[in-house]
Coordinates of C-alpha atoms in Angstrom, one line a residue:
M1499 CA 35.3 63.6 -64.4
V1500 CA 35.2 67.1 -62.9
R1501 CA 31.6 66.7 -61.9
L1502 CA 32.4 63.4 -60.2
V1503 CA 35.2 65.0 -58.2
Q1504 CA 32.9 67.8 -57.1
Q1505 CA 30.3 65.3 -55.9
L1506 CA 33.0 63.4 -53.9
D1507 CA 34.3 66.7 -52.4
N1508 CA 31.0 67.5 -50.7
P1509 CA 30.5 66.4 -47.0
S1510 CA 28.6 63.1 -47.0
N1511 CA 26.9 63.8 -43.7
G1512 CA 25.7 67.3 -44.6
E1513 CA 22.0 66.4 -45.0
I1514 CA 19.8 64.0 -43.1
S1515 CA 16.3 63.1 -44.2
I1516 CA 13.6 61.3 -42.3
V1517 CA 11.1 58.9 -43.9
Q1518 CA 8.0 58.1 -42.0
L1519 CA 6.8 54.5 -42.7
K1520 CA 3.1 53.7 -42.9
H1521 CA 2.9 50.0 -43.3
A1522 CA 6.3 48.3 -42.9
S1523 CA 8.4 48.0 -39.8
A1524 CA 11.3 50.5 -39.6
E1525 CA 13.7 48.0 -38.1
Q1526 CA 12.9 45.3 -40.7
V1527 CA 13.3 47.8 -43.6
A1528 CA 16.6 49.1 -42.3
R1529 CA 18.0 45.6 -42.0
T1530 CA 16.9 44.9 -45.6
L1531 CA 18.6 48.1 -46.9
E1532 CA 21.8 47.4 -45.0
A1533 CA 21.9 43.9 -46.4
L1534 CA 21.4 45.3 -49.9
Q1535 CA 24.3 47.8 -49.5
G1536 CA 26.5 45.0 -48.1
T1537 CA 26.2 43.1 -51.4
G1538 CA 27.0 46.1 -53.5
S1539 CA 24.0 45.6 -55.7
G1540 CA 22.0 48.5 -57.2
D1541 CA 24.8 51.2 -57.0
T1542 CA 26.8 51.9 -60.2
S1543 CA 27.6 55.6 -59.6
G1544 CA 30.7 55.0 -57.5
L1545 CA 29.4 57.4 -54.8
P1546 CA 29.6 56.5 -51.1
P1547 CA 26.4 54.7 -50.1
A1548 CA 23.8 56.4 -47.9
R1549 CA 23.6 55.3 -44.3
V1550 CA 20.2 54.3 -42.8
V1551 CA 19.2 54.1 -39.1
A1552 CA 15.8 52.9 -37.9
D1553 CA 13.9 54.8 -35.1
A1554 CA 11.6 52.2 -33.6
R1555 CA 9.9 54.8 -31.4
T1556 CA 8.5 56.8 -34.4
N1557 CA 8.7 53.9 -36.9
S1558 CA 10.9 56.1 -39.1
I1559 CA 14.1 55.7 -41.1
L1560 CA 16.9 58.3 -41.0
I1561 CA 19.0 58.6 -44.1
A1562 CA 22.4 60.3 -44.2
G1563 CA 24.6 60.7 -47.3
D1564 CA 24.7 62.2 -50.8
P1565 CA 21.4 63.6 -52.0
A1566 CA 21.4 61.3 -55.0
A1567 CA 22.0 58.3 -52.7
Q1568 CA 19.3 59.5 -50.4
A1569 CA 16.9 59.8 -53.3
R1570 CA 17.6 56.2 -54.3
M1571 CA 17.1 55.0 -50.7
R1572 CA 13.8 56.9 -50.5
A1573 CA 12.6 55.2 -53.7
L1574 CA 13.5 51.8 -52.3
I1575 CA 11.7 52.6 -49.0
Q1576 CA 8.6 53.6 -50.8
Q1577 CA 8.6 50.3 -52.7
L1578 CA 9.0 48.4 -49.5
D1579 CA 6.5 50.4 -47.4
V1580 CA 3.4 48.8 -48.8
S1581 CA 0.5 47.0 -47.1
L1582 CA 0.4 43.2 -47.3
P1583 CA -2.5 40.9 -47.1
A1584 CA -3.1 39.1 -43.9
A1585 CA -0.4 36.6 -43.5
G1586 CA -1.2 33.0 -42.9
N1587 CA 2.2 32.2 -41.3
S1588 CA 1.7 29.8 -38.4
Q1589 CA 4.4 28.2 -36.2
V1590 CA 4.1 25.4 -33.7
I1591 CA 6.5 25.5 -30.8
F1592 CA 6.8 22.5 -28.6
L1593 CA 7.8 23.4 -25.0
R1594 CA 10.3 21.4 -22.9
Y1595 CA 9.8 22.9 -19.4
A1596 CA 7.2 25.6 -19.4
K1597 CA 3.4 25.1 -19.4
A1598 CA 1.7 26.0 -22.6
D1599 CA -1.3 27.7 -21.1
D1600 CA 0.8 29.8 -18.7
L1601 CA 3.2 30.9 -21.4
A1602 CA 0.4 31.7 -23.8
K1603 CA -1.1 34.1 -21.3
L1604 CA 2.3 35.8 -20.8
L1605 CA 2.9 36.2 -24.5
Q1606 CA -0.6 37.6 -25.0
Q1607 CA 0.2 40.3 -22.5
V1608 CA 3.5 41.1 -24.3
V1609 CA 1.7 41.4 -27.6
Q1610 CA -1.0 43.7 -26.1
T1611 CA 1.7 45.9 -24.7
Q1612 CA 3.5 46.1 -28.0
E1613 CA 0.3 47.0 -29.8
K1614 CA -0.4 49.8 -27.4
T1615 CA 3.1 51.2 -28.0
T1616 CA 2.5 51.0 -31.8
E1617 CA -0.7 52.9 -31.5
K1618 CA 1.0 55.7 -29.6
T1619 CA 3.7 56.1 -32.3
K1620 CA 1.0 56.3 -35.0
A1621 CA 2.5 53.4 -36.9
A1622 CA 0.5 51.5 -39.4
P1623 CA -1.6 48.7 -37.9
E1624 CA -0.2 45.3 -38.6
S1625 CA -1.9 41.9 -38.9
P1626 CA -3.1 40.6 -35.5
I1627 CA -1.1 38.1 -33.6
N1628 CA -3.0 35.0 -32.5
I1629 CA -1.5 32.7 -29.8
Q1630 CA -3.1 29.5 -28.8
A1631 CA -2.0 26.9 -26.3
D1632 CA -2.2 23.1 -27.0
V1633 CA -2.4 21.7 -23.5
T1634 CA -2.4 18.1 -24.7
N1635 CA 1.0 18.4 -26.5
N1636 CA 2.3 21.2 -24.4
A1637 CA 2.8 23.4 -27.4
L1638 CA 2.1 26.9 -28.6
I1639 CA 0.5 27.8 -32.0
I1640 CA 1.5 31.3 -33.1
T1641 CA -0.1 33.0 -36.2
G1642 CA 0.9 36.4 -37.5
P1643 CA 3.3 38.4 -39.6
P1644 CA 6.6 36.5 -40.1
D1645 CA 8.8 39.1 -38.3
R1646 CA 6.5 39.1 -35.3
V1647 CA 6.4 35.3 -35.2
R1648 CA 10.2 35.2 -35.3
D1649 CA 10.4 37.7 -32.4
L1650 CA 8.0 35.6 -30.4
Q1651 CA 9.9 32.4 -31.2
Q1652 CA 13.0 34.0 -29.8
L1653 CA 11.2 35.1 -26.7
V1654 CA 9.8 31.6 -26.2
R1655 CA 13.3 30.1 -26.4
Q1656 CA 14.5 32.5 -23.7
L1657 CA 11.5 31.6 -21.4
D1658 CA 11.4 27.9 -21.9
V1659 CA 14.3 26.9 -19.7
R1660 CA 14.7 24.3 -17.0
P1661 CA 13.5 25.8 -13.7
K1662 CA 15.6 25.3 -10.7
E1663 CA 14.4 23.2 -7.7
V1664 CA 15.0 23.5 -4.0
L1665 CA 15.5 20.6 -1.6
I1666 CA 14.5 21.6 1.9
D1667 CA 15.4 19.7 5.0
A1668 CA 13.8 20.8 8.2
I1669 CA 15.2 19.7 11.6
I1670 CA 12.9 19.9 14.6
A1671 CA 14.6 19.0 17.9
E1672 CA 12.7 19.1 21.2
V1673 CA 14.1 18.0 24.6
S1674 CA 11.8 18.3 27.6
G1675 CA 11.7 17.1 31.2
D1676 CA 9.2 17.0 34.0
L1677 CA 10.0 16.4 37.6
S1678 CA 7.2 16.5 40.3
R1679 CA 6.9 15.6 43.9
Q1680 CA 3.9 15.4 46.2
L1681 CA 3.7 14.7 49.9
G1682 CA 0.7 15.4 52.2
A1683 CA -1.6 14.2 54.9
Q1684 CA -5.3 14.6 55.5
I1685 CA -7.3 14.1 58.7
A1686 CA -11.1 13.7 59.0
V1687 CA -13.4 13.3 62.0
L1688 CA -16.9 12.2 60.9
P1689 CA -20.1 11.4 62.7
S1690 CA -21.2 7.8 63.2
V1691 CA -22.8 5.7 60.5
G1692 CA -26.5 6.8 60.0
S1693 CA -26.0 10.1 61.8
T1694 CA -27.3 13.2 60.1
Q1695 CA -24.7 15.5 61.7
N1696 CA -22.1 17.3 59.6
P1697 CA -18.5 16.3 59.8
V1698 CA -16.7 17.4 62.9
A1699 CA -13.3 18.2 61.4
V1700 CA -11.8 17.7 57.9
S1701 CA -8.5 18.8 56.4
N1702 CA -9.1 19.4 52.7
F1703 CA -6.0 20.0 50.4
T1704 CA -6.4 20.4 46.7
N1705 CA -2.7 20.0 45.7
G1706 CA -2.5 16.3 46.7
A1707 CA -4.8 13.3 46.6
L1708 CA -8.6 13.4 46.7
P1709 CA -10.2 14.8 49.8
L1710 CA -10.5 12.3 52.6
A1711 CA -14.2 13.1 53.0
T1712 CA -15.0 11.6 49.6
L1713 CA -13.6 8.2 50.6
A1714 CA -16.2 7.7 53.4
G1715 CA -18.7 6.3 51.0
G1716 CA -17.4 2.8 51.3
A1717 CA -15.2 0.4 49.3
S1718 CA -16.6 1.4 45.9
A1719 CA -15.8 5.1 46.5
I1720 CA -12.3 4.2 47.7
G1721 CA -11.6 2.1 44.7
Q1722 CA -12.8 4.7 42.2
A1723 CA -10.8 7.5 44.0
L1724 CA -7.6 5.5 44.1
A1725 CA -7.9 4.4 40.5
A1726 CA -7.9 8.1 39.5
S1727 CA -5.1 9.2 41.8
P1728 CA -1.5 8.0 41.2
G1729 CA 1.0 7.6 44.0
V1730 CA 1.3 5.7 47.3
F1731 CA -1.5 6.0 49.9
L1732 CA -1.4 4.9 53.5
G1733 CA -4.6 5.2 55.5
F1734 CA -5.6 4.7 59.1
G1735 CA -9.1 5.0 60.6
S1736 CA -12.0 3.7 62.7
N1737 CA -15.5 2.9 61.7
R1738 CA -17.2 1.4 64.8
S1739 CA -20.9 1.4 64.9
G1740 CA -22.4 4.1 67.1
Q1741 CA -19.1 5.9 67.5
A1742 CA -17.6 8.8 65.7
R1743 CA -15.4 7.9 62.8
Y1744 CA -11.9 9.2 62.2
G1745 CA -9.3 8.7 59.5
L1746 CA -5.8 9.6 58.4
L1747 CA -4.6 9.4 54.8
L1748 CA -1.0 9.9 53.8
N1749 CA -0.1 10.2 50.1
A1750 CA 3.3 10.5 48.4
L1751 CA 4.1 10.7 44.7
Q1752 CA 7.3 11.4 42.7
S1753 CA 7.3 11.4 38.9
N1754 CA 10.1 12.0 36.4
S1755 CA 9.5 12.1 32.7
A1756 CA 11.8 13.0 29.8
T1757 CA 11.1 13.5 26.1
N1758 CA 13.6 13.7 23.2
I1759 CA 12.0 14.2 19.8
L1760 CA 13.9 14.7 16.6
S1761 CA 11.9 15.1 13.3
T1762 CA 13.5 15.7 10.0
P1763 CA 10.9 16.3 7.3
S1764 CA 12.2 17.1 3.8
L1765 CA 10.6 18.0 0.5
M1766 CA 11.6 19.3 -2.9
T1767 CA 9.7 21.9 -5.0
L1768 CA 10.2 24.2 -8.0
D1769 CA 11.3 27.7 -7.7
N1770 CA 8.4 30.0 -6.6
K1771 CA 6.1 27.1 -6.1
Q1772 CA 4.5 26.2 -2.7
A1773 CA 5.1 22.7 -1.4
E1774 CA 3.4 21.0 1.5
I1775 CA 4.1 17.8 3.4
V1776 CA 1.8 16.4 6.2
V1777 CA 2.9 13.5 8.4
G1778 CA 0.4 12.8 11.1
Q1779 CA -3.0 11.3 12.1
D1780 CA -6.6 12.2 12.0
V1781 CA -7.6 12.3 15.7
P1782 CA -11.2 12.5 16.7
F1783 CA -12.2 15.3 19.2
V1784 CA -15.5 15.3 20.9
T1785 CA -17.5 18.5 20.0
G1786 CA -20.8 17.7 21.7
S1787 CA -22.9 15.0 23.4
Y1788 CA -26.6 14.5 23.3
S1789 CA -29.1 12.2 24.8
T1790 CA -32.7 11.6 23.6
T1791 CA -35.3 9.9 25.8
L1792 CA -38.2 8.0 24.2
N1793 CA -41.2 7.0 26.3
Q1794 CA -42.5 3.6 25.0
G1795 CA -45.6 3.5 27.3
G1796 CA -45.7 0.3 29.2
G1797 CA -42.3 -0.6 27.9
G1798 CA -40.6 2.0 30.0
V1799 CA -38.2 4.8 29.0
V1800 CA -35.4 4.2 26.4
S1801 CA -32.4 6.5 26.3
S1802 CA -30.2 6.8 23.2
P1803 CA -27.1 8.9 24.0
F1804 CA -24.6 9.8 21.2
Q1805 CA -21.6 12.1 20.7
T1806 CA -20.5 14.3 17.8
I1807 CA -16.8 14.4 16.9
E1808 CA -14.5 16.4 14.6
R1809 CA -11.4 14.9 13.2
K1810 CA -8.3 17.1 13.2
K1811 CA -4.8 16.4 11.9
V1812 CA -2.2 15.9 14.6
G1813 CA 1.5 15.6 13.5
I1814 CA 3.9 17.7 11.3
T1815 CA 2.7 20.1 8.6
L1816 CA 5.3 21.9 6.6
K1817 CA 4.4 24.5 4.0
V1818 CA 7.2 26.3 2.2
T1819 CA 7.6 28.5 -0.9
P1820 CA 11.2 29.1 -2.0
Q1821 CA 12.5 31.9 -4.2
I1822 CA 15.9 31.7 -5.7
N1823 CA 17.7 35.0 -6.0
E1824 CA 20.8 36.2 -7.9
G1825 CA 23.9 34.8 -6.3
D1826 CA 22.2 31.5 -5.2
S1827 CA 20.6 33.0 -2.2
V1828 CA 17.2 31.5 -1.3
R1829 CA 14.2 33.3 0.1
L1830 CA 11.9 31.0 2.1
K1831 CA 8.4 31.7 3.1
L1832 CA 7.6 29.0 5.7
D1833 CA 4.7 27.8 7.8
L1834 CA 5.6 24.9 10.1
T1835 CA 3.2 23.3 12.6
V1836 CA 4.1 20.5 15.0
S1837 CA 1.3 19.1 17.1
S1838 CA 1.1 16.1 19.4
I1839 CA -1.3 14.6 21.9
A1840 CA -0.3 15.4 25.5
P1841 CA -0.6 12.8 28.3
S1842 CA -3.9 12.7 30.0
I1843 CA -4.4 15.2 32.8
S1844 CA -6.7 14.7 35.7
G1845 CA -9.9 16.6 35.2
A1846 CA -9.6 17.0 31.4
V1847 CA -12.8 16.0 29.6
D1848 CA -11.1 15.4 26.2
L1849 CA -7.8 15.1 24.5
I1850 CA -5.1 17.8 25.0
T1851 CA -2.8 18.7 22.1
N1852 CA 0.6 20.4 22.2
T1853 CA 1.1 22.8 19.3
R1854 CA 4.3 24.5 18.1
Q1855 CA 4.0 26.8 15.0
V1856 CA 6.4 29.0 13.2
K1857 CA 5.5 31.4 10.4
T1858 CA 8.4 33.4 9.0
V1859 CA 10.3 34.6 5.9
V1860 CA 14.0 34.2 5.8
I1861 CA 16.9 34.5 3.3
T1862 CA 19.9 32.2 3.4
D1863 CA 22.6 31.0 1.1
N1864 CA 22.5 27.8 -0.8
G1865 CA 23.5 24.8 1.4
A1866 CA 23.6 26.8 4.6
I1867 CA 21.8 25.8 7.8
V1868 CA 19.7 28.6 9.4
V1869 CA 17.8 28.5 12.7
L1870 CA 14.2 29.6 12.3
G1871 CA 13.3 29.9 16.0
G1872 CA 13.3 28.2 19.3
L1873 CA 12.0 28.1 22.8
I1874 CA 13.9 27.5 26.0
Q1875 CA 11.5 27.4 29.0
D1876 CA 12.0 26.6 32.6
S1877 CA 9.0 26.4 34.9
Y1878 CA 9.1 25.8 38.6
T1879 CA 5.9 25.5 40.8
D1880 CA 6.0 25.2 44.5
S1881 CA 2.6 24.7 46.3
V1882 CA 2.2 24.4 50.1
Q1883 CA -1.2 24.1 51.7
K1884 CA -1.4 23.7 55.5
V1885 CA -3.5 24.3 58.6
P1886 CA -2.5 27.6 60.3
L1887 CA -0.3 27.1 63.3
L1888 CA -0.6 23.3 63.3
G1889 CA 1.0 23.0 59.9
S1890 CA 4.0 25.0 61.1
L1891 CA 4.8 22.7 64.1
P1892 CA 8.0 20.7 63.9
F1893 CA 7.7 17.0 63.1
I1894 CA 3.9 16.7 63.5
G1895 CA 3.2 19.7 61.2
R1896 CA 3.5 17.3 58.2
L1897 CA 0.2 15.7 59.3
F1898 CA -1.6 19.1 58.8
S1899 CA 0.0 20.1 55.5
S1900 CA 0.4 19.1 51.8
T1901 CA 3.3 20.1 49.5
S1902 CA 3.6 19.8 45.8
R1903 CA 6.7 20.8 43.7
Q1904 CA 7.0 20.6 39.9
L1905 CA 9.9 21.4 37.7
Q1906 CA 9.4 21.6 33.9
K1907 CA 12.1 22.2 31.3
Q1908 CA 11.5 22.5 27.6
N1909 CA 14.1 23.1 24.8
L1910 CA 12.8 23.5 21.2
M1911 CA 14.8 24.4 18.2
I1912 CA 13.9 24.5 14.5
F1913 CA 16.5 24.5 11.7
L1914 CA 16.3 24.7 7.9
H1915 CA 18.7 23.5 5.3
P1916 CA 17.9 24.5 1.7
V1917 CA 19.8 23.2 -1.3
I1918 CA 19.4 24.4 -4.9
I1919 CA 19.0 21.6 -7.4
D1920 CA 19.8 23.0 -10.9
T1921 CA 20.7 19.8 -12.9
Q1922 CA 19.4 16.3 -13.2
N1923 CA 22.8 15.0 -12.0
A1924 CA 22.3 16.9 -8.7
A1925 CA 18.8 15.5 -8.3
N1926 CA 20.1 11.9 -9.0
A1927 CA 22.8 12.4 -6.4
Y1928 CA 20.5 13.5 -3.7
T1929 CA 17.9 10.8 -4.5
A1930 CA 20.6 8.2 -4.2
E1931 CA 21.8 9.6 -0.9
K1932 CA 18.3 9.7 0.6
Y1933 CA 17.6 6.1 -0.6
R1934 CA 20.9 4.9 0.8
I1935 CA 19.8 6.2 4.3
L1936 CA 16.5 4.4 3.8
R1937 CA 18.2 1.1 3.1
Q1938 CA 20.5 1.4 6.1
Q1939 CA 17.6 2.0 8.4
S1940 CA 15.7 -0.9 6.9
A1941 CA 18.7 -3.2 7.3
R1942 CA 19.2 -2.1 10.9
A1943 CA 15.6 -2.7 11.7
A1944 CA 15.7 -6.2 10.1
N1945 CA 18.8 -7.1 12.1
N1946 CA 17.2 -6.0 15.3
R1947 CA 13.9 -7.7 14.6
N1948 CA 13.5 -11.1 16.2
S1949 CA 12.3 -13.2 13.3
M1950 CA 12.8 -16.6 11.9
Q1951 CA 12.9 -15.5 8.4
Q1952 CA 15.0 -12.9 6.5
Q1953 CA 13.2 -9.6 6.2
P1954 CA 12.9 -8.1 2.7
L1955 CA 14.9 -4.9 1.9
P1956 CA 14.1 -2.2 -0.6
P1957 CA 15.7 -2.8 -4.0
H1958 CA 18.9 -1.1 -5.0
L1959 CA 18.4 2.4 -6.4
R1960 CA 20.3 1.7 -9.6
Q1961 CA 17.4 -0.5 -10.7
F1962 CA 15.1 2.4 -11.5
V1963 CA 17.2 5.6 -11.3
P1964 CA 19.5 6.3 -14.3
A1965 CA 23.2 6.8 -13.5
P1966 CA 24.6 10.3 -13.9
A1967 CA 26.0 11.3 -17.3
S1968 CA 29.5 11.7 -15.8
S1969 CA 30.8 9.8 -12.9
G1970 CA 32.3 11.6 -9.9
V1971 CA 30.3 14.8 -10.4
A1972 CA 28.7 16.0 -7.2
P1973 CA 26.0 18.6 -6.8
A1974 CA 26.8 22.2 -5.9
T1975 CA 26.2 21.5 -2.2
A1976 CA 25.6 18.1 -0.8
V1977 CA 24.2 16.8 2.4
S1978 CA 26.8 14.9 4.3
V1979 CA 25.2 12.1 6.2
A1980 CA 27.2 10.5 9.0
P1981 CA 25.5 7.2 9.8
A1982 CA 26.3 5.6 13.1
P1983 CA 28.0 2.2 13.2
A1984 CA 26.1 -1.0 13.6
A1985 CA 24.4 -0.6 17.0
S1986 CA 23.2 -3.2 19.4
V1987 CA 19.5 -4.1 19.8
G1988 CA 17.5 -1.2 21.1
A1989 CA 20.1 1.4 20.2
H1990 CA 18.9 4.5 18.4
T1991 CA 20.9 6.6 16.0
T1992 CA 20.1 9.7 14.0
P1993 CA 21.8 11.0 10.9
L1994 CA 23.5 14.4 11.1
L1995 CA 23.1 17.0 8.5
A1996 CA 26.0 19.2 7.5
P1997 CA 26.6 21.3 4.3
A1998 CA 29.4 20.2 2.1
V1999 CA 30.8 22.0 -0.9
A2000 CA 31.6 20.1 -4.1
A2001 CA 32.0 20.7 -7.8
S2002 CA 28.8 21.8 -9.6
A2003 CA 27.6 19.6 -12.4
P2004 CA 27.4 21.3 -15.8
A2005 CA 24.0 22.4 -17.0
P2006 CA 22.5 20.5 -19.9
A2007 CA 22.5 22.1 -23.3
R2008 CA 19.2 23.7 -24.2
G2009 CA 17.4 22.1 -27.1
T2010 CA 16.2 23.9 -30.2
H2011 CA 12.6 24.6 -30.9
G2012 CA 11.0 23.8 -34.2
G2013 CA 8.0 25.3 -35.8

């Protein structure tokens, strides 16, 4: 009894011993010893049990307590720290969201990093970890020591989660106008028909109609020139045989054009995945023209001209890569190109395209509308060509001058509206909303179409989209669409986008993984 009291009267934390492991894992051995002490098995001396702490960096176990208890712990540790034959433990993990080949590469990098750390701490080498990807079944096959396999299973459960998606609505609004006026007169005095003399006097202005001298070739030349020159022409002249010819040509033109374009492309993509949508046409552009001449002897010369073309896409191309940050902010890397074919311009040998392109990176909140860029341009051109002195005379000066005025206005704005889709209920809600707009547009077009039979409409969405799990649950941020009332024939309406805040649908419970 006295000896027991003396042992109990000693400080329990007076001595600390360190045991370096050669084969086993320090953390696993420490958990085993703590579990053994918790059951009270193996200790009949009545002394306080020794405390053990694992040092993963050095793969060692620290023991604190009575020397006798430490001795018992060291004996148990030596029995546990033995080499084991290569384990044949294999587990099959079926993935729900992640791709097997991508996740296998990531896990192999993690295992390699752990092995390098183990080598630096001079711990005993363990059985190798083998990770294989079954692409067909989207599963992982992991083979190795049981404790390492369990750690990798836990890591897979943390990585195999449903990725968030981003629905992106782009709004491209362009309003442009073009107002031009032309007024001029040209006078020509030419020699008689058949004469080799040069023209006596010609007024030649380039900002109006074609020069009057080119119209002296006869009716065919006049017809070709007038076909290529818009406007109103009024001409006077004399073409008597043996006498000098003279002519007066008046031209007037006023044009007014307006353009209002609204494009709303939208697309959905996974977080950190690039998405692309292209809406347009493949337009042929002439890149070259050739002509080969073949001499067939008595048959004459045969010419075979041909042209080479290159097809280019003209329309809307939207490339976007979203990245969801903490706090539901979205980082967007965007490349938007809007191209169209411009009206034909006099003197152009091929098609002319208008191109608007935006490349930018922005950060915005979920459901917010952000402007990416825009252009407001006003262009005014005033061209006056006249004969010196004569063109400045009052009244009759108009006969010796030509004026051209052109006013161009262009307003272009590009907006973006990203929405985070984190649940299937939110995806279903947005799908139903977009499909509802499609049915409304189809019904409006069918009512406006002059047809003897009823036009078919798209089916109701509920026929192939499952209903949400709980009714009345809206996505975190919804697109509020305000359709216009039923319009008359020829009326045009455009939905308006506006962010709306609603209750967020609960995330689905994560499933368990079996092995």
